[in-house]
PDB file of C-alpha atoms in Angstrom:
ATOM      1  CA  MET A   1     -23.902   8.286  23.123  1.00  0.00           C
ATOM      2  CA  TRP A   2     -26.439   5.938  22.298  1.00  0.00           C
ATOM      3  CA  THR A   3     -30.025   7.736  22.716  1.00  0.00           C
ATOM      4  CA  LYS A   4     -32.675   6.398  24.950  1.00  0.00           C
ATOM      5  CA  ARG A   5     -35.515   6.428  22.479  1.00  0.00           C
ATOM      6  CA  GLY A   6     -33.116   4.632  20.021  1.00  0.00           C
ATOM      7  CA  LEU A   7     -32.227   1.950  22.346  1.00  0.00           C
ATOM      8  CA  GLY A   8     -35.894   1.698  23.756  1.00  0.00           C
ATOM      9  CA  ILE A   9     -37.303   1.169  20.170  1.00  0.00           C
ATOM     10  CA  ILE A  10     -34.425  -1.724  19.234  1.00  0.00           C
ATOM     11  CA  PHE A  11     -34.725  -3.482  22.506  1.00  0.00           C
ATOM     12  CA  TYR A  12     -38.459  -3.108  22.473  1.00  0.00           C
ATOM     13  CA  ILE A  13     -38.706  -4.535  18.933  1.00  0.00           C
ATOM     14  CA  MET A  14     -36.080  -7.366  19.931  1.00  0.00           C
ATOM     15  CA  LYS A  15     -38.649  -8.283  22.833  1.00  0.00           C
ATOM     16  CA  ASN A  16     -41.872  -8.247  21.039  1.00  0.00           C
ATOM     17  CA  ARG A  17     -40.803  -9.220  17.460  1.00  0.00           C
ATOM     18  CA  LEU A  18     -38.098 -11.572  18.340  1.00  0.00           C
ATOM     19  CA  ILE A  19     -35.409  -9.968  16.200  1.00  0.00           C
ATOM     20  CA  ASN A  20     -32.157 -11.798  17.054  1.00  0.00           C
ATOM     21  CA  LEU A  21     -28.680 -10.311  17.599  1.00  0.00           C
ATOM     22  CA  VAL A  22     -27.502 -11.412  14.231  1.00  0.00           C
ATOM     23  CA  THR A  23     -30.513  -9.680  12.228  1.00  0.00           C
ATOM     24  CA  LEU A  24     -29.404  -6.528  14.633  1.00  0.00           C
ATOM     25  CA  PHE A  25     -25.747  -6.389  13.800  1.00  0.00           C
ATOM     26  CA  LEU A  26     -26.699  -6.643  10.046  1.00  0.00           C
ATOM     27  CA  LEU A  27     -28.171  -2.989  10.309  1.00  0.00           C
ATOM     28  CA  LEU A  28     -24.736  -1.679  12.359  1.00  0.00           C
ATOM     29  CA  PRO A  29     -21.415  -0.443  11.222  1.00  0.00           C
ATOM     30  CA  THR A  30     -18.253  -2.558  10.948  1.00  0.00           C
ATOM     31  CA  VAL A  31     -16.050  -0.460  13.180  1.00  0.00           C
ATOM     32  CA  GLY A  32     -16.076   0.960  16.596  1.00  0.00           C
ATOM     33  CA  HIS A  33     -14.149   4.112  16.740  1.00  0.00           C
ATOM     34  CA  CYS A  34     -14.791   7.736  16.448  1.00  0.00           C
ATOM     35  CA  GLY A  35     -13.469   8.592  13.014  1.00  0.00           C
ATOM     36  CA  LEU A  36     -14.737   7.455   9.517  1.00  0.00           C
ATOM     37  CA  ASP A  37     -13.234   4.323   9.056  1.00  0.00           C
ATOM     38  CA  LEU A  38     -11.091   6.344   6.586  1.00  0.00           C
ATOM     39  CA  ALA A  39      -8.496   3.503   4.776  1.00  0.00           C
ATOM     40  CA  SER A  40      -6.138   4.062   1.702  1.00  0.00           C
ATOM     41  CA  SER A  41      -3.816   2.085  -0.429  1.00  0.00           C
ATOM     42  CA  TRP A  42      -1.464   3.165  -3.055  1.00  0.00           C
ATOM     43  CA  TYR A  43      -0.293   1.080  -6.535  1.00  0.00           C
ATOM     44  CA  ALA A  44       1.900   2.212  -9.472  1.00  0.00           C
ATOM     45  CA  TYR A  45       1.617   1.115 -12.910  1.00  0.00           C
ATOM     46  CA  ARG A  46       3.692   1.867 -16.383  1.00  0.00           C
ATOM     47  CA  TYR A  47       2.666   5.149 -17.886  1.00  0.00           C
ATOM     48  CA  GLN A  48       3.711   4.604 -21.090  1.00  0.00           C
ATOM     49  CA  LYS A  49       6.111   2.152 -22.658  1.00  0.00           C
ATOM     50  CA  GLY A  50       9.502   3.856 -22.445  1.00  0.00           C
ATOM     51  CA  ASP A  51       8.434   6.516 -20.133  1.00  0.00           C
ATOM     52  CA  SER A  52       9.959   6.786 -16.666  1.00  0.00           C
ATOM     53  CA  MET A  53       7.000   8.662 -15.338  1.00  0.00           C
ATOM     54  CA  ALA A  54       4.287   6.017 -13.696  1.00  0.00           C
ATOM     55  CA  TYR A  55       0.727   6.409 -13.565  1.00  0.00           C
ATOM     56  CA  THR A  56      -0.451   5.740  -9.785  1.00  0.00           C
ATOM     57  CA  VAL A  57      -3.865   5.296  -8.424  1.00  0.00           C
ATOM     58  CA  LEU A  58      -4.408   6.492  -4.677  1.00  0.00           C
ATOM     59  CA  TYR A  59      -7.566   4.650  -3.631  1.00  0.00           C
ATOM     60  CA  TYR A  60      -9.266   5.507  -0.652  1.00  0.00           C
ATOM     61  CA  SER A  61     -12.625   4.350   1.343  1.00  0.00           C
ATOM     62  CA  PHE A  62     -14.789   5.347   4.021  1.00  0.00           C
ATOM     63  CA  SER A  63     -17.949   4.128   6.087  1.00  0.00           C
ATOM     64  CA  ARG A  64     -21.122   5.852   5.309  1.00  0.00           C
ATOM     65  CA  GLU A  65     -22.558   4.384   8.537  1.00  0.00           C
ATOM     66  CA  LEU A  66     -20.169   6.778  10.634  1.00  0.00           C
ATOM     67  CA  MET A  67     -21.183   9.946   8.926  1.00  0.00           C
ATOM     68  CA  SER A  68     -23.681  12.703  10.219  1.00  0.00           C
ATOM     69  CA  PHE A  69     -26.445  13.085   7.794  1.00  0.00           C
ATOM     70  CA  ASP A  70     -28.763  16.337   7.565  1.00  0.00           C
ATOM     71  CA  GLU A  71     -32.383  15.854   6.271  1.00  0.00           C
ATOM     72  CA  GLU A  72     -32.873  17.336   2.801  1.00  0.00           C
ATOM     73  CA  ASP A  73     -36.520  16.612   1.297  1.00  0.00           C
ATOM     74  CA  SER A  74     -36.810  12.814   0.679  1.00  0.00           C
ATOM     75  CA  LEU A  75     -32.970  11.982   1.469  1.00  0.00           C
ATOM     76  CA  TRP A  76     -30.497  11.984   4.162  1.00  0.00           C
ATOM     77  CA  VAL A  77     -27.449  13.977   2.789  1.00  0.00           C
ATOM     78  CA  ALA A  78     -23.719  13.871   4.343  1.00  0.00           C
ATOM     79  CA  ASN A  79     -21.347  16.688   3.185  1.00  0.00           C
ATOM     80  CA  LEU A  80     -17.795  15.860   3.508  1.00  0.00           C
ATOM     81  CA  ALA A  81     -14.192  17.257   2.523  1.00  0.00           C
ATOM     82  CA  LEU A  82     -11.005  15.590   1.525  1.00  0.00           C
ATOM     83  CA  SER A  83      -7.954  17.112   1.167  1.00  0.00           C
ATOM     84  CA  VAL A  84      -4.808  15.575   0.390  1.00  0.00           C
ATOM     85  CA  GLU A  85      -0.860  16.553   0.714  1.00  0.00           C
ATOM     86  CA  LEU A  86       1.823  14.707  -1.370  1.00  0.00           C
ATOM     87  CA  SER A  87       5.142  15.144  -0.316  1.00  0.00           C
ATOM     88  CA  ASP A  88       8.691  13.706  -1.686  1.00  0.00           C
ATOM     89  CA  SER A  89      11.336  12.038  -0.465  1.00  0.00           C
ATOM     90  CA  THR A  90      12.697  14.837   1.816  1.00  0.00           C
ATOM     91  CA  GLY A  91       9.063  15.798   2.996  1.00  0.00           C
ATOM     92  CA  GLU A  92       8.637  18.525   0.828  1.00  0.00           C
ATOM     93  CA  ILE A  93       4.904  19.093  -0.064  1.00  0.00           C
ATOM     94  CA  ILE A  94       4.761  18.902  -3.971  1.00  0.00           C
ATOM     95  CA  ASP A  95       1.181  19.262  -4.664  1.00  0.00           C
ATOM     96  CA  THR A  96      -1.990  19.590  -2.404  1.00  0.00           C
ATOM     97  CA  LEU A  97      -5.437  18.547  -3.322  1.00  0.00           C
ATOM     98  CA  PHE A  98      -9.025  19.537  -2.100  1.00  0.00           C
ATOM     99  CA  LYS A  99     -12.298  17.552  -3.084  1.00  0.00           C
ATOM    100  CA  PRO A 100     -15.839  18.108  -1.506  1.00  0.00           C
ATOM    101  CA  LEU A 101     -17.616  14.942  -1.407  1.00  0.00           C
ATOM    102  CA  LYS A 102     -21.309  14.411  -0.794  1.00  0.00           C
ATOM    103  CA  THR A 103     -23.326  11.209  -0.396  1.00  0.00           C
ATOM    104  CA  SER A 104     -27.016  10.434   0.440  1.00  0.00           C
ATOM    105  CA  VAL A 105     -29.308   7.671   1.521  1.00  0.00           C
ATOM    106  CA  PRO A 106     -33.139   7.779   0.402  1.00  0.00           C
ATOM    107  CA  LYS A 107     -35.395   7.620   3.400  1.00  0.00           C
ATOM    108  CA  GLY A 108     -36.765   4.659   2.412  1.00  0.00           C
ATOM    109  CA  GLU A 109     -33.717   2.790   2.483  1.00  0.00           C
ATOM    110  CA  MET A 110     -32.080   0.556   5.121  1.00  0.00           C
ATOM    111  CA  VAL A 111     -28.677   1.843   6.282  1.00  0.00           C
ATOM    112  CA  THR A 112     -26.498  -1.429   6.239  1.00  0.00           C
ATOM    113  CA  ARG A 113     -23.376  -2.230   7.877  1.00  0.00           C
ATOM    114  CA  SER A 114     -21.616  -3.352   4.317  1.00  0.00           C
ATOM    115  CA  TYR A 115     -21.726   0.059   3.015  1.00  0.00           C
ATOM    116  CA  THR A 116     -18.633   1.786   1.841  1.00  0.00           C
ATOM    117  CA  VAL A 117     -17.716   4.747  -0.621  1.00  0.00           C
ATOM    118  CA  PHE A 118     -14.962   3.941  -2.471  1.00  0.00           C
ATOM    119  CA  ASP A 119     -13.014   6.790  -4.572  1.00  0.00           C
ATOM    120  CA  TYR A 120      -9.277   7.550  -6.066  1.00  0.00           C
ATOM    121  CA  ILE A 121      -7.031  10.127  -7.410  1.00  0.00           C
ATOM    122  CA  GLU A 122      -4.286   9.526 -10.148  1.00  0.00           C
ATOM    123  CA  PRO A 123      -0.731  11.103  -9.794  1.00  0.00           C
ATOM    124  CA  ILE A 124       1.441  10.741 -12.122  1.00  0.00           C
ATOM    125  CA  LEU A 125       4.966  10.703 -10.787  1.00  0.00           C
ATOM    126  CA  TYR A 126       8.701   9.992 -11.502  1.00  0.00           C
ATOM    127  CA  PRO A 127      10.534   7.149  -9.937  1.00  0.00           C
ATOM    128  CA  GLY A 128      11.456   7.826  -6.237  1.00  0.00           C
ATOM    129  CA  ARG A 129       9.585   7.680  -2.645  1.00  0.00           C
ATOM    130  CA  TYR A 130       6.628   9.331  -2.012  1.00  0.00           C
ATOM    131  CA  SER A 131       4.211  10.003   0.783  1.00  0.00           C
ATOM    132  CA  ALA A 132       0.266  11.389   0.794  1.00  0.00           C
ATOM    133  CA  LYS A 133      -1.408  12.562   3.993  1.00  0.00           C
ATOM    134  CA  LEU A 134      -5.132  12.328   3.496  1.00  0.00           C
ATOM    135  CA  LEU A 135      -7.522  13.873   5.696  1.00  0.00           C
ATOM    136  CA  LEU A 136     -11.138  13.355   5.382  1.00  0.00           C
ATOM    137  CA  THR A 137     -13.927  15.734   7.300  1.00  0.00           C
ATOM    138  CA  ASP A 138     -17.424  15.350   7.971  1.00  0.00           C
ATOM    139  CA  LEU A 139     -18.728  18.933   7.390  1.00  0.00           C
ATOM    140  CA  SER A 140     -22.060  18.443   9.173  1.00  0.00           C
ATOM    141  CA  GLY A 141     -20.679  16.418  12.550  1.00  0.00           C
ATOM    142  CA  GLY A 142     -17.063  17.836  12.507  1.00  0.00           C
ATOM    143  CA  ASN A 143     -16.050  14.274  12.853  1.00  0.00           C
ATOM    144  CA  SER A 144     -12.409  13.476  10.936  1.00  0.00           C
ATOM    145  CA  ASP A 145     -10.023  10.901   9.797  1.00  0.00           C
ATOM    146  CA  THR A 146      -6.562  10.815   8.713  1.00  0.00           C
ATOM    147  CA  SER A 147      -4.826   8.323   6.783  1.00  0.00           C
ATOM    148  CA  ILE A 148      -0.986   8.166   5.556  1.00  0.00           C
ATOM    149  CA  GLU A 149       0.152   6.396   2.744  1.00  0.00           C
ATOM    150  CA  ARG A 150       3.720   5.812   1.362  1.00  0.00           C
ATOM    151  CA  ILE A 151       4.673   4.609  -1.925  1.00  0.00           C
ATOM    152  CA  SER A 152       8.354   3.697  -3.961  1.00  0.00           C
ATOM    153  CA  VAL A 153       7.560   4.474  -7.698  1.00  0.00           C
ATOM    154  CA  PRO A 154       9.860   1.978  -9.820  1.00  0.00           C
ATOM    155  CA  ASP A 155      11.443   3.087 -13.313  1.00  0.00           C
ATOM    156  CA  PHE A 156       9.084   1.127 -15.663  1.00  0.00           C
ATOM    157  CA  SER A 157      11.264   2.730 -18.723  1.00  0.00           C
ATOM    158  CA  GLY A 158      13.756  -0.290 -19.133  1.00  0.00           C
ATOM    159  CA  ASP A 159      13.059  -3.457 -21.259  1.00  0.00           C
ATOM    160  CA  SER A 160      13.621  -6.158 -18.801  1.00  0.00           C
ATOM    161  CA  LEU A 161      10.588  -8.322 -17.643  1.00  0.00           C
ATOM    162  CA  SER A 162       8.713  -6.197 -14.946  1.00  0.00           C
ATOM    163  CA  LEU A 163       5.341  -6.099 -12.849  1.00  0.00           C
ATOM    164  CA  SER A 164       3.106  -3.223 -11.476  1.00  0.00           C
ATOM    165  CA  ASP A 165       1.943  -3.373  -7.810  1.00  0.00           C
ATOM    166  CA  ILE A 166      -0.896  -5.915  -6.812  1.00  0.00           C
ATOM    167  CA  THR A 167      -3.652  -4.163  -6.613  1.00  0.00           C
ATOM    168  CA  LEU A 168      -6.132  -5.398  -3.695  1.00  0.00           C
ATOM    169  CA  LEU A 169      -9.750  -5.772  -4.495  1.00  0.00           C
ATOM    170  CA  SER A 170     -13.148  -6.174  -2.716  1.00  0.00           C
ATOM    171  CA  GLU A 171     -14.955  -7.505  -5.844  1.00  0.00           C
ATOM    172  CA  ILE A 172     -14.506  -8.600  -9.326  1.00  0.00           C
ATOM    173  CA  ALA A 173     -17.769  -7.826 -11.503  1.00  0.00           C
ATOM    174  CA  GLU A 174     -19.389  -7.547 -14.806  1.00  0.00           C
ATOM    175  CA  PRO A 175     -18.445  -3.979 -16.058  1.00  0.00           C
ATOM    176  CA  THR A 176     -21.246  -1.319 -15.613  1.00  0.00           C
ATOM    177  CA  GLY A 177     -18.967   1.405 -17.635  1.00  0.00           C
ATOM    178  CA  GLY A 178     -18.400   3.556 -14.715  1.00  0.00           C
ATOM    179  CA  LYS A 179     -15.006   4.696 -13.015  1.00  0.00           C
ATOM    180  CA  PHE A 180     -14.041   1.357 -11.653  1.00  0.00           C
ATOM    181  CA  THR A 181     -14.360  -0.493 -15.110  1.00  0.00           C
ATOM    182  CA  ARG A 182     -11.043  -1.784 -16.422  1.00  0.00           C
ATOM    183  CA  TYR A 183     -10.119  -4.879 -18.425  1.00  0.00           C
ATOM    184  CA  ASN A 184     -13.932  -5.166 -19.365  1.00  0.00           C
ATOM    185  CA  LYS A 185     -14.893  -5.792 -15.683  1.00  0.00           C
ATOM    186  CA  ASP A 186     -15.325  -3.565 -12.701  1.00  0.00           C
ATOM    187  CA  LEU A 187     -12.557  -3.499 -10.083  1.00  0.00           C
ATOM    188  CA  LEU A 188     -13.770  -2.417  -6.722  1.00  0.00           C
ATOM    189  CA  PRO A 189     -10.607  -1.808  -4.739  1.00  0.00           C
ATOM    190  CA  ASN A 190     -10.172  -2.627  -0.946  1.00  0.00           C
ATOM    191  CA  PRO A 191      -7.961  -0.036   0.298  1.00  0.00           C
ATOM    192  CA  SER A 192      -7.994  -1.669   3.854  1.00  0.00           C
ATOM    193  CA  ALA A 193      -6.421  -4.887   2.297  1.00  0.00           C
ATOM    194  CA  LEU A 194      -8.732  -6.316   5.218  1.00  0.00           C
ATOM    195  CA  TYR A 195     -10.405  -9.763   4.432  1.00  0.00           C
ATOM    196  CA  GLY A 196     -12.684 -11.809   6.508  1.00  0.00           C
ATOM    197  CA  VAL A 197     -16.282 -12.783   7.010  1.00  0.00           C
ATOM    198  CA  ARG A 198     -17.769 -10.217   4.830  1.00  0.00           C
ATOM    199  CA  LEU A 199     -14.964 -10.760   2.272  1.00  0.00           C
ATOM    200  CA  PRO A 200     -13.802 -14.372   1.950  1.00  0.00           C
ATOM    201  CA  ILE A 201     -12.287 -13.854  -1.453  1.00  0.00           C
ATOM    202  CA  MET A 202      -9.182 -11.832  -1.926  1.00  0.00           C
ATOM    203  CA  TYR A 203      -9.579 -10.541  -5.352  1.00  0.00           C
ATOM    204  CA  PHE A 204      -6.371  -8.974  -6.777  1.00  0.00           C
ATOM    205  CA  TYR A 205      -4.960  -7.899 -10.365  1.00  0.00           C
ATOM    206  CA  CYS A 206      -1.302  -6.551 -11.875  1.00  0.00           C
ATOM    207  CA  GLU A 207      -0.047  -6.089 -14.779  1.00  0.00           C
ATOM    208  CA  ILE A 208       3.064  -7.393 -16.533  1.00  0.00           C
ATOM    209  CA  TYR A 209       5.548  -5.520 -18.928  1.00  0.00           C
ATOM    210  CA  ASN A 210       7.909  -6.435 -21.710  1.00  0.00           C
ATOM    211  CA  LEU A 211       7.129 -10.025 -22.388  1.00  0.00           C
ATOM    212  CA  SER A 212       9.239 -11.762 -25.091  1.00  0.00           C
ATOM    213  CA  LEU A 213       7.691 -11.992 -28.267  1.00  0.00           C
ATOM    214  CA  GLU A 214      10.138 -14.267 -29.436  1.00  0.00           C
ATOM    215  CA  GLY A 215      10.323 -18.155 -29.243  1.00  0.00           C
ATOM    216  CA  ASP A 216       7.703 -19.800 -26.671  1.00  0.00           C
ATOM    217  CA  SER A 217       4.602 -17.610 -26.564  1.00  0.00           C
ATOM    218  CA  THR A 218       3.593 -18.296 -22.915  1.00  0.00           C
ATOM    219  CA  TYR A 219       4.429 -17.360 -19.687  1.00  0.00           C
ATOM    220  CA  THR A 220       3.967 -19.035 -16.217  1.00  0.00           C
ATOM    221  CA  VAL A 221       2.265 -17.481 -13.146  1.00  0.00           C
ATOM    222  CA  ARG A 222       2.573 -18.690  -9.948  1.00  0.00           C
ATOM    223  CA  TYR A 223       0.733 -17.646  -6.177  1.00  0.00           C
ATOM    224  CA  ILE A 224       1.867 -17.890  -2.702  1.00  0.00           C
ATOM    225  CA  ILE A 225       0.817 -16.420   0.568  1.00  0.00           C
ATOM    226  CA  LEU A 226       3.124 -16.146   3.212  1.00  0.00           C
ATOM    227  CA  ASP A 227       2.349 -15.552   6.899  1.00  0.00           C
ATOM    228  CA  LYS A 228       4.202 -13.159   9.029  1.00  0.00           C
ATOM    229  CA  GLN A 229       7.384 -15.464   9.445  1.00  0.00           C
ATOM    230  CA  ARG A 230       7.709 -15.631   5.810  1.00  0.00           C
ATOM    231  CA  LYS A 231       6.478 -19.275   5.686  1.00  0.00           C
ATOM    232  CA  PRO A 232       4.280 -20.421   2.795  1.00  0.00           C
ATOM    233  CA  VAL A 233       0.686 -21.143   3.986  1.00  0.00           C
ATOM    234  CA  LYS A 234      -0.896 -21.468   0.787  1.00  0.00           C
ATOM    235  CA  THR A 235       0.364 -22.257  -2.690  1.00  0.00           C
ATOM    236  CA  LEU A 236      -1.846 -22.546  -5.795  1.00  0.00           C
ATOM    237  CA  PRO A 237      -1.446 -24.181  -8.846  1.00  0.00           C
ATOM    238  CA  GLU A 238       0.647 -22.849 -11.435  1.00  0.00           C
ATOM    239  CA  GLU A 239      -1.137 -21.260 -14.543  1.00  0.00           C
ATOM    240  CA  VAL A 240      -0.020 -21.039 -17.961  1.00  0.00           C
ATOM    241  CA  TYR A 241      -1.194 -18.375 -20.546  1.00  0.00           C
ATOM    242  CA  ARG A 242      -0.440 -17.685 -23.894  1.00  0.00           C
ATOM    243  CA  LYS A 243       1.245 -13.782 -25.086  1.00  0.00           C
ATOM    244  CA  SER A 244      -1.082 -11.622 -27.188  1.00  0.00           C
ATOM    245  CA  SER A 245       1.360  -8.894 -26.641  1.00  0.00           C
ATOM    246  CA  ASP A 246       4.620  -8.017 -24.833  1.00  0.00           C
ATOM    247  CA  THR A 247       2.111  -6.966 -21.899  1.00  0.00           C
ATOM    248  CA  GLY A 248      -0.605  -9.097 -19.871  1.00  0.00           C
ATOM    249  CA  VAL A 249      -2.842  -8.469 -17.069  1.00  0.00           C
ATOM    250  CA  ILE A 250      -3.407 -11.052 -14.042  1.00  0.00           C
ATOM    251  CA  LEU A 251      -6.762 -11.027 -12.564  1.00  0.00           C
ATOM    252  CA  GLY A 252      -7.637 -13.723  -9.900  1.00  0.00           C
ATOM    253  CA  GLY A 253      -8.873 -14.386  -6.162  1.00  0.00           C
ATOM    254  CA  ILE A 254      -8.125 -16.542  -3.471  1.00  0.00           C
ATOM    255  CA  SER A 255     -10.230 -17.868  -0.946  1.00  0.00           C
ATOM    256  CA  ILE A 256      -8.769 -16.725   2.711  1.00  0.00           C
ATOM    257  CA  ILE A 257     -11.516 -17.980   4.737  1.00  0.00           C
ATOM    258  CA  ALA A 258      -9.570 -21.061   6.268  1.00  0.00           C
ATOM    259  CA  LEU A 259      -6.566 -18.571   6.994  1.00  0.00           C
ATOM    260  CA  PRO A 260      -6.580 -17.907  10.921  1.00  0.00           C
ATOM    261  CA  ASP A 261      -6.329 -13.864  11.896  1.00  0.00           C
ATOM    262  CA  GLY A 262      -3.179 -12.221  11.160  1.00  0.00           C
ATOM    263  CA  ASP A 263      -1.100 -10.377   8.439  1.00  0.00           C
ATOM    264  CA  TYR A 264      -0.061 -12.050   5.423  1.00  0.00           C
ATOM    265  CA  THR A 265       1.696 -11.406   2.048  1.00  0.00           C
ATOM    266  CA  LEU A 266       0.786 -12.431  -1.359  1.00  0.00           C
ATOM    267  CA  ALA A 267       3.482 -13.443  -3.742  1.00  0.00           C
ATOM    268  CA  ILE A 268       2.828 -13.257  -7.525  1.00  0.00           C
ATOM    269  CA  SER A 269       5.765 -14.610  -9.848  1.00  0.00           C
ATOM    270  CA  VAL A 270       5.678 -14.571 -13.540  1.00  0.00           C
ATOM    271  CA  GLU A 271       8.340 -16.446 -15.712  1.00  0.00           C
ATOM    272  CA  ASP A 272       8.694 -15.557 -19.271  1.00  0.00           C
ATOM    273  CA  ASN A 273       8.866 -19.082 -21.035  1.00  0.00           C
ATOM    274  CA  ALA A 274      11.038 -17.693 -24.018  1.00  0.00           C
ATOM    275  CA  SER A 275      13.537 -15.468 -21.971  1.00  0.00           C
ATOM    276  CA  LYS A 276      13.088 -17.609 -18.771  1.00  0.00           C
ATOM    277  CA  ARG A 277      13.347 -14.301 -16.956  1.00  0.00           C
ATOM    278  CA  LYS A 278      11.467 -14.299 -13.572  1.00  0.00           C
ATOM    279  CA  ILE A 279       9.929 -11.252 -11.844  1.00  0.00           C
ATOM    280  CA  THR A 280       7.776 -11.290  -8.275  1.00  0.00           C
ATOM    281  CA  SER A 281       5.657  -8.322  -6.898  1.00  0.00           C
ATOM    282  CA  GLU A 282       4.308  -8.556  -3.248  1.00  0.00           C
ATOM    283  CA  LYS A 283       1.243  -7.110  -1.636  1.00  0.00           C
ATOM    284  CA  GLN A 284       0.683  -7.099   2.184  1.00  0.00           C
ATOM    285  CA  PHE A 285      -3.079  -8.015   3.351  1.00  0.00           C
ATOM    286  CA  ALA A 286      -4.934  -8.808   6.640  1.00  0.00           C
ATOM    287  CA  VAL A 287      -7.285 -11.353   7.564  1.00  0.00           C
ATOM    288  CA  THR A 288      -9.725 -10.745  10.465  1.00  0.00           C
ATOM    289  CA  LYS A 289     -13.283 -12.783  11.306  1.00  0.00           C
ATOM    290  CA  ARG A 290     -14.166 -10.378  14.115  1.00  0.00           C
ATOM    291  CA  TYR A 291     -16.799  -7.693  14.285  1.00  0.00           C
ATOM    292  CA  VAL A 292     -16.747  -4.492  16.183  1.00  0.00           C
ATOM    293  CA  SER A 293     -20.006  -2.604  15.646  1.00  0.00           C
ATOM    294  CA  VAL A 294     -20.836   0.793  17.245  1.00  0.00           C
ATOM    295  CA  PRO A 295     -23.420   2.666  15.432  1.00  0.00           C
ATOM    296  CA  SER A 296     -23.335   6.624  15.517  1.00  0.00           C
ATOM    297  CA  ASP A 297     -26.147   8.567  16.873  1.00  0.00           C
ATOM    298  CA  THR A 298     -27.264   9.651  13.369  1.00  0.00           C
ATOM    299  CA  ILE A 299     -27.125   6.370  11.936  1.00  0.00           C
ATOM    300  CA  LEU A 300     -29.331   5.153  15.308  1.00  0.00           C
ATOM    301  CA  GLU A 301     -31.417   7.937  14.794  1.00  0.00           C
ATOM    302  CA  ILE A 302     -31.998   6.576  10.681  1.00  0.00           C
ATOM    303  CA  MET A 303     -32.304   3.027  11.931  1.00  0.00           C
ATOM    304  CA  THR A 304     -34.750   4.221  14.384  1.00  0.00           C
ATOM    305  CA  SER A 305     -37.015   6.129  12.146  1.00  0.00           C
ATOM    306  CA  GLN A 306     -37.096   3.667   9.743  1.00  0.00           C
ATOM    307  CA  ILE A 307     -37.761   0.690  12.131  1.00  0.00           C
ATOM    308  CA  TYR A 308     -40.646   2.768  13.718  1.00  0.00           C
ATOM    309  CA  TYR A 309     -42.566   2.171  10.622  1.00  0.00           C
ATOM    310  CA  LEU A 310     -42.737  -1.382  11.320  1.00  0.00           C
ATOM    311  CA  LEU A 311     -44.454  -1.138  14.410  1.00  0.00           C
ATOM    312  CA  SER A 312     -48.045  -1.308  14.561  1.00  0.00           C
ATOM    313  CA  GLU A 313     -50.276   1.580  16.529  1.00  0.00           C
ATOM    314  CA  ASP A 314     -50.531  -0.539  19.433  1.00  0.00           C
ATOM    315  CA  GLU A 315     -46.859  -1.117  19.479  1.00  0.00           C
ATOM    316  CA  LYS A 316     -46.030   2.610  19.081  1.00  0.00           C
ATOM    317  CA  ARG A 317     -48.349   3.285  21.956  1.00  0.00           C
ATOM    318  CA  GLY A 318     -47.077   0.898  24.316  1.00  0.00           C
ATOM    319  CA  LEU A 319     -43.238   2.235  23.438  1.00  0.00           C
ATOM    320  CA  ALA A 320     -44.615   5.813  24.521  1.00  0.00           C
ATOM    321  CA  ASN A 321     -45.665   4.239  27.664  1.00  0.00           C
TER     322      ASN A 321
END
């Protein structure tokens, strides 16, 4: 529930400082349910050439704004726990993971609606079908959220032209050397696969395996976005790249801001211009331009305490009265 004091301060400032609704919404979280906005996505890549095992990455994200924070010195601190159950195609649990998580907000830092926490785990798996059940628990507030991911791990051990899964990203940035640095770029994931006003560019990457090194030294990449009925709604110009080895990496971005709200599929096709072999990989995503924002009690308290510093003494006395 929204506290009377918090609402009073916000409405008082709106009345006396003429802060408009757009500014107010920029302080609010992006979702309006009682969970933690937990999202996940699972991708498979070749582990080693000739090896049937695959390197997989299970990304997950959650909203900082929906956590319960405790005061610790000059920080607001949230403590969480993540548990993951990994099951095979028969439903048998083959591995479990428990991971404590902690995030903090300096008291002088305004909590913003766009702050999302990212992380991942990296199971090495044989070809087959798997599922993962994620449970994220807020240890302070008792709130929790779950997500279930499924993956079909292919056999990358052959010598035919193949593609990894298409990894959807929220951003491609200059490298910082952190855990999301890959191919000399920071590749920040988008486990929700949701794009819109906040994420108008759908960034992505995937890997190409077993390009022919004989004859023509180029390969062609084509991009198509399909709607829910599998009809093409956006086609990008094909691109031709020169091979540097028998593997390649596709890094790109497509503006989705003109697409209507709905579910879509990104299809990336690669043609080896030497062998004439072709391969396609697909990934589903969604577009929405709506905001639904309801802050938690803790975040409202943080917002209130930070906004309270903006008031003059006369305004504080007026609010108290």
